[in-house]
Tab-separated table of C-alpha atoms in Angstrom:
chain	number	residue	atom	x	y	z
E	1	UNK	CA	130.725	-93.541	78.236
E	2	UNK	CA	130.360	-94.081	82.083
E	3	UNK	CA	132.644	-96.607	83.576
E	4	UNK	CA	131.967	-98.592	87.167
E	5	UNK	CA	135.425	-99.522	87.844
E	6	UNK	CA	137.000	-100.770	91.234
E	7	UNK	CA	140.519	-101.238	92.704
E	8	UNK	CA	141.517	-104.235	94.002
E	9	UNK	CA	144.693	-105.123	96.215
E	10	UNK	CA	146.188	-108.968	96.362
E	11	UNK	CA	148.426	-109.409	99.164
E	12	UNK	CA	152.357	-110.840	98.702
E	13	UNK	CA	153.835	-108.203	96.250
E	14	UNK	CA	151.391	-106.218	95.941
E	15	UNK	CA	149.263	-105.849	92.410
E	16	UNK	CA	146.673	-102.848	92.640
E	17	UNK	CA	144.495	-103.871	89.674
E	18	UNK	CA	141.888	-101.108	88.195
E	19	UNK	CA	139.053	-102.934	86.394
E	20	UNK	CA	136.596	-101.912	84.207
E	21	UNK	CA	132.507	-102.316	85.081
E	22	UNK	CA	132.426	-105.286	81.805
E	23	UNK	CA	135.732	-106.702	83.883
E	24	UNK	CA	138.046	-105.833	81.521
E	25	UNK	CA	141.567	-104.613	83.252
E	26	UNK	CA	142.307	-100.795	82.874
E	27	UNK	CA	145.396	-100.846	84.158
E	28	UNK	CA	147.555	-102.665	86.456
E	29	UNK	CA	150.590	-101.857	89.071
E	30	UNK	CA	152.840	-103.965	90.905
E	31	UNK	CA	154.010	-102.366	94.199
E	32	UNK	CA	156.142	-104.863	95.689
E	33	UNK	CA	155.485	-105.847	98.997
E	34	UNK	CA	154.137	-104.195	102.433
E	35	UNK	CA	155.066	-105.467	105.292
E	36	UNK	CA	152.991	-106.501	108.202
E	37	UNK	CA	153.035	-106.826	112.123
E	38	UNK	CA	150.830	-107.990	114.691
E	39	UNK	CA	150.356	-107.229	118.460
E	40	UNK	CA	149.736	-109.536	121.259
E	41	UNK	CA	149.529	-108.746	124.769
E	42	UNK	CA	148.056	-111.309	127.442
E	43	UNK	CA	148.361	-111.221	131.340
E	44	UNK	CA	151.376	-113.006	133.606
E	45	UNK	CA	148.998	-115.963	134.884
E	46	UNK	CA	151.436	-116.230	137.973
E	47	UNK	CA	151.709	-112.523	138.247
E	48	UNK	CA	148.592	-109.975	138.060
E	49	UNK	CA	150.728	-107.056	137.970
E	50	UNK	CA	152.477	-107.534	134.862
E	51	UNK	CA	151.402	-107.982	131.293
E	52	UNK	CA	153.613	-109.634	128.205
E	53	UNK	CA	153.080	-108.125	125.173
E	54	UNK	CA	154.677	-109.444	122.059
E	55	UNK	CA	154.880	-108.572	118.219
E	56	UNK	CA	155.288	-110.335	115.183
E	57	UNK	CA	156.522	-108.566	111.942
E	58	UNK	CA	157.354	-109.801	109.040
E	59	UNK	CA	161.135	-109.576	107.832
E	60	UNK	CA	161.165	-108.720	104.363
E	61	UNK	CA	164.843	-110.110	102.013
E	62	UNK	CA	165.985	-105.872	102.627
E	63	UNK	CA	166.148	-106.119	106.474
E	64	UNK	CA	164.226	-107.204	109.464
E	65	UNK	CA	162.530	-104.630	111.292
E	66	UNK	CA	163.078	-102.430	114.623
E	67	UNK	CA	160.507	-101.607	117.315
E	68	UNK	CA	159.964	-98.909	119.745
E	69	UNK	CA	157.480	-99.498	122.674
E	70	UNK	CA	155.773	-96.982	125.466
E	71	UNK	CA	152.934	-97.116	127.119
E	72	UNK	CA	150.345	-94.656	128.764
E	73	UNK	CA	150.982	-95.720	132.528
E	74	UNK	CA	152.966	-97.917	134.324
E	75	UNK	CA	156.830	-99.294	133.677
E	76	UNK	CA	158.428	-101.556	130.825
E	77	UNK	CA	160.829	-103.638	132.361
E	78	UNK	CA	163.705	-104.771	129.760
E	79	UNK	CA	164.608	-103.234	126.306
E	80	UNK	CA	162.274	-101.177	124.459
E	81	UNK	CA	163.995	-101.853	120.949
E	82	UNK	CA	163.275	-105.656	120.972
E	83	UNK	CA	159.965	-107.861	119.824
E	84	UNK	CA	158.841	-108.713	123.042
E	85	UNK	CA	158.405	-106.256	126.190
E	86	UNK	CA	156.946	-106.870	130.087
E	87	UNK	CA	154.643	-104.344	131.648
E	88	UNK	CA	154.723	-103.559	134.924
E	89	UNK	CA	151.159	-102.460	136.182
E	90	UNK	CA	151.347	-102.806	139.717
E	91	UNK	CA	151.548	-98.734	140.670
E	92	UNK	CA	148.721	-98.016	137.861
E	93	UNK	CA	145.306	-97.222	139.147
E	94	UNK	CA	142.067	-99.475	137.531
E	95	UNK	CA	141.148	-98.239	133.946
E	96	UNK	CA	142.779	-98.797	130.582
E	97	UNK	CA	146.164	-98.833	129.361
E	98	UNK	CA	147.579	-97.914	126.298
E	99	UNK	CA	150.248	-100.611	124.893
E	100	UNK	CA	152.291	-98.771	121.550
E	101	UNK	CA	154.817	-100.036	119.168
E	102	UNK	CA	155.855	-98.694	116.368
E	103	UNK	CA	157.244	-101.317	113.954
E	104	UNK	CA	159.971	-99.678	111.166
E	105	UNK	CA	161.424	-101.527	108.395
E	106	UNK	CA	164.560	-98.938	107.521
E	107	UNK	CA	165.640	-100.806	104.606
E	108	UNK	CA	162.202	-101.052	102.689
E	109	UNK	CA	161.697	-98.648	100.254
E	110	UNK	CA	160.393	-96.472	100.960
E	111	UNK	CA	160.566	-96.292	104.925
E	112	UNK	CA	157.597	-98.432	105.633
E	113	UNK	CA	156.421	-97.953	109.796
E	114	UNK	CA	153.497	-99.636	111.335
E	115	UNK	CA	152.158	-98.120	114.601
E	116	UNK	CA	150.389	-100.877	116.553
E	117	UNK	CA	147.953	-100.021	119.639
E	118	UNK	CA	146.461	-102.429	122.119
E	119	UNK	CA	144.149	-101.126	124.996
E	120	UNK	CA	144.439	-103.021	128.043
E	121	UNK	CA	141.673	-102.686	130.948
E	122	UNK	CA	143.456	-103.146	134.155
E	123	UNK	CA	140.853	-103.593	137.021
């Protein structure tokens, strides 16, 4: 007997749901939840030179996350372990820079990490 069957993935806690080609459910697993972040970066309107980049994560009941940012060229001015970082660009030639953070939620079981890249063309 030949089965079509497909996986599907519901976001909160996480239910990954194998279903038969008739619909019926072949089996089901909860997987609690993933965690999620999201990257921002936009321009300092009242200074070219310099970029704020941002990220949003979700903090899960276990423990919010940490973050650890670098880029490809030019400086980050401030603390690289925090949410929210400033980019100095003003030594970096035209062309495109790499923005990197690595989200990590240490408490989630298992040690969930996110790495998070925005490309930023400097002119």
């Amino acid at each position: 007997m030949k089965t079509n069957a497909m996986m599907l993935c519901l976001a909160g806690p996480i239910s990954i749901i194998l279903l038969g080609g008739d619909g019926t459910v072949l089996s089901q697993k909860k997987t609690g939840s993933i965690p999620t972040a999201v990257m921002a970066c936009k321009q300092n309107p009242d200074n070219e030179a310099e970029y704020f980049c941002n990220v949003t994560a979700q903090c899960p009941p276990v423990g919010c996350p940490q973050y650890k940012w670098s880029v490809s060229g030019g400086k980050i001015t401030g603390e690289t372990t925090l949410p929210n970082v400033r980019i100095d660009v003003h030594q970096v030639a035209a062309g495109t820079l790499k923005v990197i953070c690595k989200v990590t939620w240490p408490k989630s079981p298992p040690l969930e990490s996110i790495l998070l890249t925005k490309m930023i063309n400097l002119r």
